[in-house]
XYZ file of C-alpha atoms in Angstrom:
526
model
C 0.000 0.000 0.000
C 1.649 3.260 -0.931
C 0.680 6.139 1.026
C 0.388 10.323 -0.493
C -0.898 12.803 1.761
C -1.782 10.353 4.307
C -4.310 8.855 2.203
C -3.895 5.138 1.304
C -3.826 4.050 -2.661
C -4.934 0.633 -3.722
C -2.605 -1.018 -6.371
C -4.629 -3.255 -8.933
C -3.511 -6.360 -9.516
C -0.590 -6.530 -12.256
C -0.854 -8.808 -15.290
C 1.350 -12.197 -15.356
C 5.024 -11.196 -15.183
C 4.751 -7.363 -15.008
C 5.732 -5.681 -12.490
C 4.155 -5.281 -8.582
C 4.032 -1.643 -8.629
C 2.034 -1.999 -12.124
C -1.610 0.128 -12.329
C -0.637 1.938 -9.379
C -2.384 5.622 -8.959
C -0.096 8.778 -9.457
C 0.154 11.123 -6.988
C -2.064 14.407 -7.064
C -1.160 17.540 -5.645
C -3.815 19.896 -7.159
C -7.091 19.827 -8.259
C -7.725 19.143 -12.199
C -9.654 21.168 -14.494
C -11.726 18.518 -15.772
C -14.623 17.068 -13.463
C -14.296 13.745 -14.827
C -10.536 13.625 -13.980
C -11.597 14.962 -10.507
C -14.160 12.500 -10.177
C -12.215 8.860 -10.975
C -9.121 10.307 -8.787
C -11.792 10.616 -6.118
C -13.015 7.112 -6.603
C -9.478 5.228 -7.374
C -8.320 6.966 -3.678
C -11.150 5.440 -1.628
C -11.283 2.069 -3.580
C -14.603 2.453 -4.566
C -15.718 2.796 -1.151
C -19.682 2.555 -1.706
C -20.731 4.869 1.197
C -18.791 7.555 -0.379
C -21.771 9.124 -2.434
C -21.356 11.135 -5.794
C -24.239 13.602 -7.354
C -23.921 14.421 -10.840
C -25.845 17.345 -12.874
C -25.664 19.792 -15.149
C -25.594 23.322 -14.576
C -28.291 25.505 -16.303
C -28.449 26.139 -20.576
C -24.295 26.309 -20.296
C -24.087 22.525 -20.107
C -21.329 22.614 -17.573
C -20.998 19.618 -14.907
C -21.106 19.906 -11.350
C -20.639 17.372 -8.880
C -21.354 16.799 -5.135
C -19.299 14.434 -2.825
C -20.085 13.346 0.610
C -19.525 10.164 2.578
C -22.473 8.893 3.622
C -23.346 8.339 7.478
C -20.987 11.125 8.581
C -22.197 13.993 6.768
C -25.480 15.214 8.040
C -28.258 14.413 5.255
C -30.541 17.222 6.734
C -27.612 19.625 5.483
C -26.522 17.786 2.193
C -29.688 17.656 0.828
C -31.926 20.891 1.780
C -28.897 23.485 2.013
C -26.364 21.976 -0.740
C -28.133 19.848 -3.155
C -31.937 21.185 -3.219
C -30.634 25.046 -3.531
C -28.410 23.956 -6.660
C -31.626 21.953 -8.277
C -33.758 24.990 -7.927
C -30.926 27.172 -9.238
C -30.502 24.737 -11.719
C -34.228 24.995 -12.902
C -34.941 28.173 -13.014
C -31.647 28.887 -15.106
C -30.038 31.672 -12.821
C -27.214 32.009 -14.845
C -28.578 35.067 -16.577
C -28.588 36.875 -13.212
C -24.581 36.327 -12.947
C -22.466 39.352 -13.606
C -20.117 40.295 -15.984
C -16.854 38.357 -15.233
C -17.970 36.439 -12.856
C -17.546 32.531 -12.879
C -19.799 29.372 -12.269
C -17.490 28.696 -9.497
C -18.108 31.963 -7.890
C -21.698 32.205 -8.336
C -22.476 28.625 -7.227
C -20.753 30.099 -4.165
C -22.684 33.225 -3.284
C -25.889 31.729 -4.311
C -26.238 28.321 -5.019
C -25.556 26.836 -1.411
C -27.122 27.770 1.895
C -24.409 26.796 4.744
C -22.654 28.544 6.971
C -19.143 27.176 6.552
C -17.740 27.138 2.621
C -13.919 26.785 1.586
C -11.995 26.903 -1.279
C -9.207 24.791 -1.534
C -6.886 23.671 -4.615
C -5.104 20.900 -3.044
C -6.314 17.195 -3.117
C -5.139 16.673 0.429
C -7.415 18.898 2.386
C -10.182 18.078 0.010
C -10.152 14.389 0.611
C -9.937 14.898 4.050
C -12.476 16.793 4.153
C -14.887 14.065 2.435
C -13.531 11.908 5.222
C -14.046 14.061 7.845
C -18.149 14.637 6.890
C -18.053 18.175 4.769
C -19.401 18.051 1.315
C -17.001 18.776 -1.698
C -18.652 20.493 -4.778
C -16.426 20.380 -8.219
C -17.663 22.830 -11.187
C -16.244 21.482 -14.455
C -13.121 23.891 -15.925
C -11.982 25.190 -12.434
C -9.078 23.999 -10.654
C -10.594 23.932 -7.077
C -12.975 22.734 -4.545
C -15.233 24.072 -2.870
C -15.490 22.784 1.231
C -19.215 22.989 1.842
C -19.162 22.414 6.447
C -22.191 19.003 6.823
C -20.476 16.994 9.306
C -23.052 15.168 11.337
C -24.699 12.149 10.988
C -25.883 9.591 14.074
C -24.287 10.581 17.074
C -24.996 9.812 20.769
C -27.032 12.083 22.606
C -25.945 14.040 25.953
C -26.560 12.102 28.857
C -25.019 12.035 31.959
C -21.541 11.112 32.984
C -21.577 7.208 33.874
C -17.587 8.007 35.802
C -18.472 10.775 37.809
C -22.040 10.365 39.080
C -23.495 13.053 41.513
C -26.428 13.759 43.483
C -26.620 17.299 43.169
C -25.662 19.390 39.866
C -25.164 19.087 36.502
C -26.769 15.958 34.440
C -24.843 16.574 31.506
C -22.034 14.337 30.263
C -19.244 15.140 27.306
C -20.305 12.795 24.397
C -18.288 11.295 20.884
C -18.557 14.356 19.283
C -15.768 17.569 19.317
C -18.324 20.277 18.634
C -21.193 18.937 20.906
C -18.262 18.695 23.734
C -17.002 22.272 22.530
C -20.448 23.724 22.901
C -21.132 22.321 26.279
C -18.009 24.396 28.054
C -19.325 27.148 25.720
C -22.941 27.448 27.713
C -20.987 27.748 30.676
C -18.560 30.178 29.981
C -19.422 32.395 28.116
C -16.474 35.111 27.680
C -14.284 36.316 24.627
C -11.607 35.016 26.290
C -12.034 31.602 25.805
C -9.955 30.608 23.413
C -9.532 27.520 21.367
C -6.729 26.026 18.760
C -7.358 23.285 16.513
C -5.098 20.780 15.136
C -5.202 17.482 13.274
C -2.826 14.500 15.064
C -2.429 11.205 13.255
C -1.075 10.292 10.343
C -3.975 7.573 9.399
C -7.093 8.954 11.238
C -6.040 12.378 11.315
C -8.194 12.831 14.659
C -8.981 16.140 15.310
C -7.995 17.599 18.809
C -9.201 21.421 20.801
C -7.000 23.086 23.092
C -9.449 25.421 24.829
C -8.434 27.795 27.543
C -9.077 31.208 29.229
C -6.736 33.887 27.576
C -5.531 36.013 30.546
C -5.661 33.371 32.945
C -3.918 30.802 31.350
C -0.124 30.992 32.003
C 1.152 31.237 28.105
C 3.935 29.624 28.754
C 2.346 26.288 29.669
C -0.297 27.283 26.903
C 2.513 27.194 24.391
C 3.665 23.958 26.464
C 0.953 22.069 25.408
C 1.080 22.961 21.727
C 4.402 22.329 21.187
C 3.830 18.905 22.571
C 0.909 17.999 21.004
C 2.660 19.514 17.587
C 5.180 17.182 18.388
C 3.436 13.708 18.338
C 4.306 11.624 14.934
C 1.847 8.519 15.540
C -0.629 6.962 13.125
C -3.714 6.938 15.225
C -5.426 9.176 17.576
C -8.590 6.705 18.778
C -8.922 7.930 22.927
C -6.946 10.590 24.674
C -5.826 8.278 26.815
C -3.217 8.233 23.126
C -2.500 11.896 23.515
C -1.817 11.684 27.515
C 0.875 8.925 27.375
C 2.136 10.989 24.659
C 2.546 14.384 26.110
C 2.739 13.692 29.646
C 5.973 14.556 31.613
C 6.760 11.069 33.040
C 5.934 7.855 31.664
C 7.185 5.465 34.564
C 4.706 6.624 36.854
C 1.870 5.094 38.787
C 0.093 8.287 39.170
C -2.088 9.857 36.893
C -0.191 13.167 35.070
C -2.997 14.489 33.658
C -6.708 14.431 34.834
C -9.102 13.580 32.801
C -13.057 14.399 33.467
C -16.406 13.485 31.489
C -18.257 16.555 33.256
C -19.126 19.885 31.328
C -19.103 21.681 34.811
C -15.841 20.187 36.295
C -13.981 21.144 32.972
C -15.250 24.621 33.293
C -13.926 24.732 36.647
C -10.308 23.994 36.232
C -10.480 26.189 32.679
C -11.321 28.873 35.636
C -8.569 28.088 37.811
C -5.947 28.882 34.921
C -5.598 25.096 33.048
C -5.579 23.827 29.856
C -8.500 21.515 27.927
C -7.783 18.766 25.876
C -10.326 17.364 24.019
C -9.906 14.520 21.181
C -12.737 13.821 18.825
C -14.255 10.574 19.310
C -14.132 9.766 22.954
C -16.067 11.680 25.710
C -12.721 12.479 28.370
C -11.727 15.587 28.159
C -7.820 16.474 29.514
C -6.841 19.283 32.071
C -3.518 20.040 32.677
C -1.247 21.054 34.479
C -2.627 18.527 37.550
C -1.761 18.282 40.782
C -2.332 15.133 43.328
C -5.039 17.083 45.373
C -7.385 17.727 42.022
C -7.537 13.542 42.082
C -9.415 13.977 45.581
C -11.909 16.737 44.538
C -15.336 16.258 42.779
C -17.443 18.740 41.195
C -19.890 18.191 43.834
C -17.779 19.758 46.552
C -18.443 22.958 45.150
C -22.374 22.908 45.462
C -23.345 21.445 48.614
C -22.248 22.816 52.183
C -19.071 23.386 53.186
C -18.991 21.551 55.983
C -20.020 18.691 53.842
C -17.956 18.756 51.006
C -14.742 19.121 53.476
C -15.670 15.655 55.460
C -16.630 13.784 52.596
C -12.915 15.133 51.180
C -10.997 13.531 54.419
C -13.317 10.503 53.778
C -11.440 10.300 50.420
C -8.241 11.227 51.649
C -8.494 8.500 54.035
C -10.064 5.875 51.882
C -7.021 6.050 49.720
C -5.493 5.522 52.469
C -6.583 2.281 53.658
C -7.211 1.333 50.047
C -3.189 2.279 49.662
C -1.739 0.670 53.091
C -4.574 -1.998 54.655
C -3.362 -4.993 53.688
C 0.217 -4.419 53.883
C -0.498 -3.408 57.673
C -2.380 -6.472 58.735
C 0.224 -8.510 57.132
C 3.417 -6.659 58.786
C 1.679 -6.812 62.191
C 0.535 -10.126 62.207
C 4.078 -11.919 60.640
C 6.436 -9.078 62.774
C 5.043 -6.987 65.411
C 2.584 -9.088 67.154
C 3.360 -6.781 70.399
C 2.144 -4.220 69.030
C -1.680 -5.899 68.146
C -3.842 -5.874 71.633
C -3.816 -9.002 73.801
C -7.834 -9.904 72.888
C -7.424 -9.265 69.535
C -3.923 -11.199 68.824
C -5.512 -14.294 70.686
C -8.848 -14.239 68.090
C -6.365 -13.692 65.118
C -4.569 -16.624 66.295
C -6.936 -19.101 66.394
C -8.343 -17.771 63.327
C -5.491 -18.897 61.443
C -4.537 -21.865 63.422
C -5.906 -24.132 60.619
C -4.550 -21.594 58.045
C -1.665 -23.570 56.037
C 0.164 -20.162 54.543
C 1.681 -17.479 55.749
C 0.165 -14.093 56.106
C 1.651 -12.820 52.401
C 0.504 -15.862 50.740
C -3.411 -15.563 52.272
C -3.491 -12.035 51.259
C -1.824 -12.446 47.580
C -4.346 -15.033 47.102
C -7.250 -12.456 48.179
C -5.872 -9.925 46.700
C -5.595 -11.264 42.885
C -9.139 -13.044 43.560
C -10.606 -9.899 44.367
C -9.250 -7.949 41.399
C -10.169 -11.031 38.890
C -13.948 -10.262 40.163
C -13.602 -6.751 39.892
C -12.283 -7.088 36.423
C -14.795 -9.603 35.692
C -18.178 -7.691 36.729
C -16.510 -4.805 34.508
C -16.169 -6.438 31.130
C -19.249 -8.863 31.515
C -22.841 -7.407 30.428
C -23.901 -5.219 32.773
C -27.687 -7.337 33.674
C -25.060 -9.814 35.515
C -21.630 -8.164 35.735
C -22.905 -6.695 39.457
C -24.208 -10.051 40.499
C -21.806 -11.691 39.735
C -19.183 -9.496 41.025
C -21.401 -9.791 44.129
C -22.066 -13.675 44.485
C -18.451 -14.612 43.600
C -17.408 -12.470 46.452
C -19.557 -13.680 49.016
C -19.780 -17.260 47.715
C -15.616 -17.469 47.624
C -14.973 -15.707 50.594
C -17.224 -17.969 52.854
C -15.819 -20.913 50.720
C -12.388 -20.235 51.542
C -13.204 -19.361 55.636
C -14.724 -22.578 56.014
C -12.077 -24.436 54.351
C -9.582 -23.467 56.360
C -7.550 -21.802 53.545
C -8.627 -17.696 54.554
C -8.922 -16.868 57.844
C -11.804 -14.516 58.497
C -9.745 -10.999 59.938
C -8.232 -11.387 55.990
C -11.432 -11.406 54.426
C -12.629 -8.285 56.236
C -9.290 -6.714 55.510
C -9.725 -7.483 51.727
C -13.575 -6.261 51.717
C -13.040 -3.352 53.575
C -9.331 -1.885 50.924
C -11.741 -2.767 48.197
C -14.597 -0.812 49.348
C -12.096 2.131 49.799
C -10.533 1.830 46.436
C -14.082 2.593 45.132
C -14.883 5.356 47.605
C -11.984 7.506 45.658
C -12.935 10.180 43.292
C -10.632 9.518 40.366
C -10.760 6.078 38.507
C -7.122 6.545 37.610
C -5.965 7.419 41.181
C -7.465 4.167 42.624
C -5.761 2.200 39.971
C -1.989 3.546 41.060
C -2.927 2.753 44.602
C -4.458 -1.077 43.108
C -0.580 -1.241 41.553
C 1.020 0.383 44.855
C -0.506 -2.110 47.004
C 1.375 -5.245 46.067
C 4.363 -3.451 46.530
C 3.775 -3.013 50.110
C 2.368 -6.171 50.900
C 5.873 -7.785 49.182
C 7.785 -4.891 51.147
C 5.696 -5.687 54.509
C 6.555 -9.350 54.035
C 10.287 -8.809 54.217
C 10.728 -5.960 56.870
C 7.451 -5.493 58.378
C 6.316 -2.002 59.759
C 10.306 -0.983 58.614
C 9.641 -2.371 54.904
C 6.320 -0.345 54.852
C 8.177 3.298 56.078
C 10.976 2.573 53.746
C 9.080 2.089 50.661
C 6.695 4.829 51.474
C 9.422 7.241 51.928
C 10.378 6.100 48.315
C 7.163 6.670 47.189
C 6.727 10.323 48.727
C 10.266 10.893 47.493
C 8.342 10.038 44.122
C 5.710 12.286 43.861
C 7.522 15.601 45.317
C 10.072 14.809 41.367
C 6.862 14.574 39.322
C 6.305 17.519 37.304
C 3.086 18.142 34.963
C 4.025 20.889 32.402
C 6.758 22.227 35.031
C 3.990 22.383 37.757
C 5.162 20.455 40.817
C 2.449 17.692 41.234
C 2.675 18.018 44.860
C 1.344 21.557 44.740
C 0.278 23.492 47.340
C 1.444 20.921 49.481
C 5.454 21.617 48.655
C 6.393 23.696 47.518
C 4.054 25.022 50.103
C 1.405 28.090 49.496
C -0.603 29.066 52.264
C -2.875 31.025 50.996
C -4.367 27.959 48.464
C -4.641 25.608 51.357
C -8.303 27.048 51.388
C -9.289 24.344 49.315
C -6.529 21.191 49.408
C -7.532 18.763 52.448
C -10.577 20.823 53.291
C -13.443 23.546 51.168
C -13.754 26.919 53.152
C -16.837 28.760 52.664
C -17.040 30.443 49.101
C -16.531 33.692 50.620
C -13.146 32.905 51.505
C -12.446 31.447 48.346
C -11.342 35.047 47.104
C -8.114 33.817 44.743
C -7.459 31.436 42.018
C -4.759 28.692 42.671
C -1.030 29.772 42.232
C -0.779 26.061 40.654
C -1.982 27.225 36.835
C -2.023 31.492 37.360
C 0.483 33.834 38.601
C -1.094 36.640 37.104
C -4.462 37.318 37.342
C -5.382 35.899 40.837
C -8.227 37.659 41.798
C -11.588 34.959 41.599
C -13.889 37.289 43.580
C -13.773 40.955 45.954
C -14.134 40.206 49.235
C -18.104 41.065 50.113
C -18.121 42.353 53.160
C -18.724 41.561 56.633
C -19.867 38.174 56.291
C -23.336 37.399 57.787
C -23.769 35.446 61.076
């Protein structure tokens, strides 16, 4: 397959002893005069594809051919056929062409008045018009002109808004990103609505050429992280674009990482937010995550429903995450460094129950809590991927039913069960899917490390791992931020929310410049 422009070619099949490369297409660079020329090139470079759809006609007493060319199921039929094709049949009947003036063109005059969209280019070169087809927009060609004209109909069947299946809450905003750029585009939009948001387009991928927004708040925005993000983004030489999970692994600032270096959010509301706060959007046509960066590790512990509900609330339900992660982090690796080390250190009531619990236990603490550990994650993974009428029972049943299997068989004991339960119910009580799967990676670690050296394993390997996250950088932000390097006056809203009156500044984390979020209202009411 021999590739131009990004576009593939099909070869036909050579004769019996000619050559491979025999009947293969030349290369185009610019549009031909002749429609029919135009027209086979179009059909040779998509092998015939049948969902690309071509109208033929002539144009009016001059017998001139035009032609219209869209690919069927992404271009918007509403579009194609009552603002491109229906205006150029009735133009075509009633023979306009007498109305054109002096020196003027079919071309031009099909133009000004034979279409009725919003968005029309002309382009010369065979690249941006093919991509174009590909990409939904409907081409017109006028016989004896060397261009295109780009007629904006991208559409077709998309999925409608609904609300965000990853970050479900019980008071605010319904609304979820979808599939599609401009719906997602349009959603931030409706919430802010300022000149100052700004937003860059590019095309990444050499096959799909999937098209990807950079949308942030001019003015609030460092530009120096703005230009950050372009140049890394400009920088990506990759066939395919499908998720922006691609574009994350490819732009973030360290790869051999547990933790998340970018946060991702499906939430109109929540992207709005940090756009706010002075950070960048990503978003990547074709999946419904948008990006933010820079992060930080507190953002992974927030939730868009913080900011609507009491205070008081919203900063206990944030320690309950804190400390879920926690537990979710540290649990297991605990009750195995205090049962196979520090017995001394476990109350006299309690040591004797754990004891007899695992007198009939044949492995040692590690091995019991491996084996719970990689069970539970199988069913986890399992009530994921299976249909979702049984994937909750039977992530349910196989728990229960294996759990009291094992504890009567004498291969569990029962404290490791409820250890197991309870760092798996805290794994899910965290507010970012991608934070609970660093501590899910984490955990093993200190379960080996807790196995070795006990309480002294655990410290060790969690001062490696602190050590760890105070080096991470996203875009040159410390990740760690307002933590260390420390800021006092953004530790309103890190481990707890103050009221919104005191909420007066933006974080330092994205904006150095423009700090001021709201003036300060007065004496507040008791």
């Amino acid at each position: 397959m021999g590739a131009v422009f990004g576009f593939g070619y099909r070869k036909q099949p050579s004769g019996g002893g000619s050559s491979g490369t025999a009947g293969a297409l030349p290369a185009k660079i610019t549009i031909d005069a002749q429609i029919k020329d135009n027209l086979d090139y179009v059909r040779a470079i998509v092998g015939e594809s049948p969902d690309i759809t071509i109208r033929e006609f002539e144009y009016g007493r001059s017998g001139k051919k035009i032609a219209v060319v869209y690919a069927d199921g992404i271009s918007d039929k509403k579009i194609v056929n009552e603002f491109i094709l229906k205006p150029l049949a009735i133009t075509n009947k009633q023979d306009d062409l007498d109305k054109m003036k002096p020196g003027e063109d079919l071309f031009d005059y099909i133009k000004t008045n034979g279409t009725a969209v919003g968005e029309i280019e002309v382009q010369a070169k065979w690249n941006k018009t093919i991509l174009s087809i590909l990409s939904g927009d409907t081409v017109i060609f006028v016989d004896g002109c060397e261009k295109a004209m780009i007629c904006g109909s991208r559409g077709g069947k998309v999925r409608a808004i609904s609300e965000a299946n990853s970050q479900v809450v019980i008071r605010g905003s319904k609304e979820g990103f979808t599939e599609t750029l401009g719906t997602n585009i349009a959603q931030v939009r409706r919430r802010i609505r300022s000149s100052n948001l700004w937003l860059e387009t590019m095309q990444i991928g050499k096959v799909t050429h999937t098209d990807v927004a950079i949308m942030y708040i001019n003015g609030l925005a460092k530009d120096e992280v703005v230009q950050e993000v372009i140049s890394r983004l400009k920088k990506i030489e990759t066939d395919s674009i499908l998720e922006s999970g691609y574009i994350e692994q490819l732009i973030q600032d360290s790869t051999y990482t547990p933790f998340p270096i970018m946060y991702n959010s499906e939430r109109p509301d929540t992207v709005a937010g940090n756009l706010l706060e002075g950070r960048i959007a990503i978003f990547v046509d074709g999946t419904p995550f948008v990006l933010v960066a820079p992060a930080s590790f507190v953002m992974f512990f927030q939730a868009a429903e913080d900011y609507y509900q009491n205070y008081q609330a919203a900063s206990l339900i944030r320690l309950l995450r804190y400390g879920a992660y926690l537990i979710s982090l540290f649990a297991p690796s605990i009750y195995i460094a205090a049962i196979t080390f520090h017995q001394e250190m476990i109350p006299t009531q309690l040591v004797i129950s754990l004891a007899a619990q695992r007198t009939n236990v044949p492995f040692p603490a590690f091995i019991e809590a491996a084996i719970m550990e990689i069970s539970f994650e199988i069913l986890r993974e399992a009530g994921l991927r299976m249909p979702r009428a049984i994937g909750q029972a039977v992530s349910i049943v196989g728990a229960l039913v294996l759990g009291q299997a094992a504890v009567e068989a004498g291969l569990i004991s029962s404290a490791m069960v409820i250890v197991v339960a309870i760092t798996g119910i805290s794994s899910f009580a965290t507010a970012s899917y991608d934070l609970a799967l660093s501590a899910r990676i984490i955990r093993f670690a200190l379960m080996v490390a807790s196995a070795f050296l006990g309480f002294y394993g655990v410290a060790i390997l969690s001062i490696i791992i602190l050590a760890h996250l105070c080096a991470l950088r996203s875009f040159g932000v410390p990740y760690l931020a307002p933590i260390t390097p420390f800021k006092l006056n953004d530790q309103k809203d890190v481990l707890v929310r103050l009221p919104w009156r005191k909420l007066l500044s933006r974080p330092d984390i994205a904006n150095s410049e423009n700090q001021v979020r709201q003036e300060p209202s007065g004496k507040e009411p008791q």
